[in-house]
Amino acid sequence: MQEINTKLIRLDKNKIDKRYFYRFFKRLFDFLVSAIALILLSPLFLIISLLIYINDQGPIFYSQIRIGRDGKPFKMYKFRSMVTNADELLENLRSQNEVEGPMFKMREDPRITPIGKFIRKTSIDEFPQLFNVFTGQMSLVGPRPPLKNEVAAYSAYDKQRLWVIPGCTGLWQATERNNVGFHDMVELDIEYIEKSNLFFDLYLMLKTVKIIFMPNGAY
């Protein structure tokens, strides 16, 4: 852990901020695709909403404050896949965390509901983030937005992943997902930022569509 935390900064923030052409067309693409997807997926949204409500009569959506580009907080939306008091139960489960670093992941998390297991495995629980993409808080492709308490534990090296708009999917999500720990995720995110262009974004989106039908390490 210490070896990675003491690495030199790998990216040039000035170059990232000055990629005006890429950022303009990426935002235009995000806006158009998210708008069309929200319309086309509305029947699926209705079906999933009914299944979640039938399961325990609780809220359909789950919102959480996440950290976006340059450390700006925003409210991210998901279909609720856990019991309604999941956040309260988390402290008792932290000792069973299965990944290194600030993230919490547990393969057999007892807080996940029956319908939650399915929508998490297929990444359908992430679909409401299309609203975040539509409003510009997120992009279709980019590093996953972390929690505030996770960022508090970041090294300067780790914070490089916050230099771009966070995404619904990315190199980590479309490849290794939960098969690797926090520091490997950071490396994949930085690799994505280095390689990012419109064609690479499209490639990762197509890989993500495949995961919906052939799930990878999601849980």
CSV table of C-alpha atoms in Angstrom, one decimal:
chain,number,residue,atom,x,y,z
A,1,MET,CA,0.0,0.0,0.0
A,2,GLN,CA,2.7,2.4,1.0
A,3,GLU,CA,4.6,1.7,-2.2
A,4,ILE,CA,1.7,3.0,-4.4
A,5,ASN,CA,0.8,5.9,-2.1
A,6,THR,CA,4.3,7.3,-2.5
A,7,LYS,CA,4.4,7.2,-6.3
A,8,LEU,CA,4.9,10.4,-8.2
A,9,ILE,CA,1.9,12.1,-9.9
A,10,ARG,CA,1.4,10.3,-13.2
A,11,LEU,CA,-1.0,12.7,-15.0
A,12,ASP,CA,-0.8,16.3,-16.2
A,13,LYS,CA,-3.9,18.1,-15.0
A,14,ASN,CA,-3.3,21.1,-17.2
A,15,LYS,CA,-3.4,18.9,-20.3
A,16,ILE,CA,-6.5,17.1,-19.1
A,17,ASP,CA,-8.3,20.4,-18.4
A,18,LYS,CA,-7.4,21.7,-21.9
A,19,ARG,CA,-8.9,18.8,-23.9
A,20,TYR,CA,-11.8,21.1,-25.0
A,21,PHE,CA,-12.6,19.3,-28.2
A,22,TYR,CA,-12.9,15.9,-26.5
A,23,ARG,CA,-14.8,17.2,-23.5
A,24,PHE,CA,-17.3,19.1,-25.8
A,25,PHE,CA,-18.2,16.1,-27.9
A,26,LYS,CA,-18.1,13.7,-24.9
A,27,ARG,CA,-20.7,15.9,-23.2
A,28,LEU,CA,-22.8,16.2,-26.3
A,29,PHE,CA,-22.7,12.4,-26.7
A,30,ASP,CA,-23.6,11.9,-23.0
A,31,PHE,CA,-26.5,14.2,-23.3
A,32,LEU,CA,-28.0,12.6,-26.4
A,33,VAL,CA,-27.5,9.0,-25.4
A,34,SER,CA,-28.7,9.5,-21.9
A,35,ALA,CA,-31.9,11.2,-23.1
A,36,ILE,CA,-32.6,8.5,-25.6
A,37,ALA,CA,-31.8,5.7,-23.2
A,38,LEU,CA,-34.1,7.2,-20.5
A,39,ILE,CA,-37.0,7.1,-22.9
A,40,LEU,CA,-36.3,3.6,-24.3
A,41,LEU,CA,-35.6,2.1,-20.9
A,42,SER,CA,-38.7,3.6,-19.2
A,43,PRO,CA,-40.6,0.2,-19.4
A,44,LEU,CA,-37.7,-1.6,-17.8
A,45,PHE,CA,-37.6,1.1,-15.1
A,46,LEU,CA,-41.2,0.5,-14.4
A,47,ILE,CA,-40.8,-3.3,-14.1
A,48,ILE,CA,-37.7,-3.0,-11.8
A,49,SER,CA,-39.5,-0.4,-9.7
A,50,LEU,CA,-42.5,-2.8,-9.2
A,51,LEU,CA,-40.2,-5.7,-8.3
A,52,ILE,CA,-38.3,-3.7,-5.7
A,53,TYR,CA,-41.5,-2.4,-4.1
A,54,ILE,CA,-43.1,-5.8,-4.0
A,55,ASN,CA,-40.0,-7.2,-2.4
A,56,ASP,CA,-40.3,-5.1,0.8
A,57,GLN,CA,-42.5,-2.1,0.1
A,58,GLY,CA,-39.6,0.2,0.6
A,59,PRO,CA,-38.2,3.1,-1.5
A,60,ILE,CA,-37.5,2.3,-5.2
A,61,PHE,CA,-34.4,4.5,-5.5
A,62,TYR,CA,-31.4,5.0,-3.4
A,63,SER,CA,-29.5,8.2,-3.4
A,64,GLN,CA,-26.0,8.9,-2.0
A,65,ILE,CA,-23.6,11.8,-1.9
A,66,ARG,CA,-20.6,11.0,-4.1
A,67,ILE,CA,-17.6,13.0,-5.0
A,68,GLY,CA,-17.3,14.2,-8.6
A,69,ARG,CA,-14.7,16.0,-10.7
A,70,ASP,CA,-12.3,18.2,-8.7
A,71,GLY,CA,-13.8,17.0,-5.4
A,72,LYS,CA,-17.3,18.5,-6.0
A,73,PRO,CA,-20.1,16.5,-4.2
A,74,PHE,CA,-23.3,15.5,-5.9
A,75,LYS,CA,-26.2,13.2,-5.3
A,76,MET,CA,-26.0,9.9,-7.3
A,77,TYR,CA,-29.0,7.7,-7.9
A,78,LYS,CA,-29.4,3.9,-8.1
A,79,PHE,CA,-32.2,1.4,-7.9
A,80,ARG,CA,-32.2,0.2,-4.3
A,81,SER,CA,-30.6,-3.2,-4.0
A,82,MET,CA,-30.2,-3.4,-0.3
A,83,VAL,CA,-32.5,-3.3,2.8
A,84,THR,CA,-33.6,0.1,3.8
A,85,ASN,CA,-31.3,0.4,6.8
A,86,ALA,CA,-28.2,-0.8,4.9
A,87,ASP,CA,-26.1,2.2,5.9
A,88,GLU,CA,-26.8,1.6,9.6
A,89,LEU,CA,-25.7,-2.0,9.3
A,90,LEU,CA,-22.5,-1.2,7.5
A,91,GLU,CA,-20.4,-0.5,10.6
A,92,ASN,CA,-21.0,-4.1,11.9
A,93,LEU,CA,-19.7,-5.5,8.6
A,94,ARG,CA,-16.6,-3.5,8.1
A,95,SER,CA,-14.4,-6.2,9.6
A,96,GLN,CA,-15.5,-8.5,6.8
A,97,ASN,CA,-14.4,-6.2,4.0
A,98,GLU,CA,-12.9,-8.3,1.1
A,99,VAL,CA,-11.0,-5.6,-0.7
A,100,GLU,CA,-8.0,-3.4,0.4
A,101,GLY,CA,-8.1,0.3,0.7
A,102,PRO,CA,-11.0,2.7,1.4
A,103,MET,CA,-13.7,0.8,-0.5
A,104,PHE,CA,-16.1,-1.7,1.1
A,105,LYS,CA,-17.0,-4.9,-0.8
A,106,MET,CA,-18.4,-8.1,0.5
A,107,ARG,CA,-19.4,-11.0,-1.9
A,108,GLU,CA,-22.1,-12.4,0.4
A,109,ASP,CA,-23.4,-9.0,1.8
A,110,PRO,CA,-26.4,-9.9,4.0
A,111,ARG,CA,-27.9,-6.4,3.3
A,112,ILE,CA,-28.6,-7.2,-0.4
A,113,THR,CA,-32.3,-8.1,-1.2
A,114,PRO,CA,-33.3,-11.0,-3.5
A,115,ILE,CA,-34.1,-8.7,-6.4
A,116,GLY,CA,-31.0,-6.7,-5.5
A,117,LYS,CA,-28.8,-9.6,-6.2
A,118,PHE,CA,-30.1,-9.8,-9.8
A,119,ILE,CA,-29.9,-6.1,-10.6
A,120,ARG,CA,-26.4,-5.8,-9.1
A,121,LYS,CA,-25.2,-8.8,-11.0
A,122,THR,CA,-26.4,-7.4,-14.3
A,123,SER,CA,-25.6,-3.7,-13.4
A,124,ILE,CA,-29.2,-2.7,-13.9
A,125,ASP,CA,-29.1,-1.1,-10.4
A,126,GLU,CA,-26.8,1.6,-12.0
A,127,PHE,CA,-29.3,2.6,-14.7
A,128,PRO,CA,-30.8,5.6,-12.8
A,129,GLN,CA,-27.4,7.2,-13.1
A,130,LEU,CA,-28.5,8.1,-16.6
A,131,PHE,CA,-30.3,11.0,-14.8
A,132,ASN,CA,-26.9,12.1,-13.4
A,133,VAL,CA,-25.4,11.8,-16.9
A,134,PHE,CA,-28.3,13.8,-18.4
A,135,THR,CA,-27.7,16.7,-16.0
A,136,GLY,CA,-23.9,16.6,-16.5
A,137,GLN,CA,-22.9,15.4,-13.0
A,138,MET,CA,-21.6,12.2,-14.5
A,139,SER,CA,-20.5,10.9,-17.8
A,140,LEU,CA,-21.3,7.5,-19.5
A,141,VAL,CA,-17.7,6.6,-19.2
A,142,GLY,CA,-15.2,7.6,-16.5
A,143,PRO,CA,-13.9,6.5,-13.0
A,144,ARG,CA,-16.6,5.5,-10.5
A,145,PRO,CA,-17.5,8.4,-8.2
A,146,PRO,CA,-16.2,7.6,-4.6
A,147,LEU,CA,-17.8,8.3,-1.2
A,148,LYS,CA,-16.6,11.3,0.9
A,149,ASN,CA,-15.1,9.0,3.5
A,150,GLU,CA,-13.2,7.1,0.8
A,151,VAL,CA,-11.7,10.3,-0.6
A,152,ALA,CA,-10.6,11.3,2.9
A,153,ALA,CA,-8.3,8.3,2.9
A,154,TYR,CA,-6.9,9.0,-0.6
A,155,SER,CA,-3.2,9.8,-1.2
A,156,ALA,CA,-2.3,12.5,-3.7
A,157,TYR,CA,-1.7,9.8,-6.3
A,158,ASP,CA,-5.2,8.3,-5.7
A,159,LYS,CA,-6.8,11.8,-6.2
A,160,GLN,CA,-5.8,11.8,-9.8
A,161,ARG,CA,-8.9,9.8,-10.6
A,162,LEU,CA,-10.9,12.8,-9.5
A,163,TRP,CA,-9.5,15.0,-12.2
A,164,VAL,CA,-12.2,14.0,-14.7
A,165,ILE,CA,-16.0,13.7,-14.6
A,166,PRO,CA,-16.9,10.3,-13.0
A,167,GLY,CA,-18.7,7.7,-15.1
A,168,CYS,CA,-21.3,5.0,-15.0
A,169,THR,CA,-18.8,2.6,-16.5
A,170,GLY,CA,-15.1,2.6,-17.2
A,171,LEU,CA,-12.0,0.5,-17.7
A,172,TRP,CA,-12.2,-0.9,-14.2
A,173,GLN,CA,-15.9,-1.7,-14.4
A,174,ALA,CA,-15.7,-3.2,-17.9
A,175,THR,CA,-12.7,-5.4,-17.2
A,176,GLU,CA,-11.7,-6.4,-13.7
A,177,ARG,CA,-14.6,-5.0,-11.6
A,178,ASN,CA,-14.5,-6.7,-8.2
A,179,ASN,CA,-11.7,-9.1,-9.1
A,180,VAL,CA,-9.1,-6.5,-8.0
A,181,GLY,CA,-8.6,-4.3,-5.0
A,182,PHE,CA,-8.6,-0.5,-4.5
A,183,HIS,CA,-5.1,0.3,-5.7
A,184,ASP,CA,-5.5,-1.8,-8.9
A,185,MET,CA,-8.7,0.1,-9.5
A,186,VAL,CA,-6.9,3.4,-9.2
A,187,GLU,CA,-4.3,2.2,-11.7
A,188,LEU,CA,-7.0,1.2,-14.2
A,189,ASP,CA,-8.7,4.6,-13.8
A,190,ILE,CA,-5.5,6.5,-14.4
A,191,GLU,CA,-4.8,4.3,-17.4
A,192,TYR,CA,-8.3,5.2,-18.7
A,193,ILE,CA,-7.7,8.9,-18.3
A,194,GLU,CA,-4.4,8.6,-20.2
A,195,LYS,CA,-6.0,6.7,-23.1
A,196,SER,CA,-9.4,8.4,-23.1
A,197,ASN,CA,-10.9,9.4,-26.5
A,198,LEU,CA,-14.3,9.1,-28.1
A,199,PHE,CA,-13.5,5.7,-29.7
A,200,PHE,CA,-12.1,4.3,-26.4
A,201,ASP,CA,-15.3,5.4,-24.6
A,202,LEU,CA,-17.5,3.7,-27.2
A,203,TYR,CA,-15.4,0.5,-26.9
A,204,LEU,CA,-15.9,0.5,-23.1
A,205,MET,CA,-19.6,1.1,-23.5
A,206,LEU,CA,-20.0,-1.8,-25.8
A,207,LYS,CA,-18.1,-4.0,-23.3
A,208,THR,CA,-20.5,-2.8,-20.6
A,209,VAL,CA,-23.5,-3.8,-22.7
A,210,LYS,CA,-22.0,-7.3,-23.0
A,211,ILE,CA,-21.6,-7.5,-19.2
A,212,ILE,CA,-25.4,-6.9,-18.7
A,213,PHE,CA,-26.0,-10.2,-20.6
A,214,MET,CA,-22.8,-11.9,-19.5
A,215,PRO,CA,-22.0,-10.5,-16.0
A,216,ASN,CA,-18.4,-10.3,-14.9
A,217,GLY,CA,-17.3,-10.0,-11.2
A,218,ALA,CA,-20.2,-7.7,-10.1
A,219,TYR,CA,-21.8,-8.4,-6.7
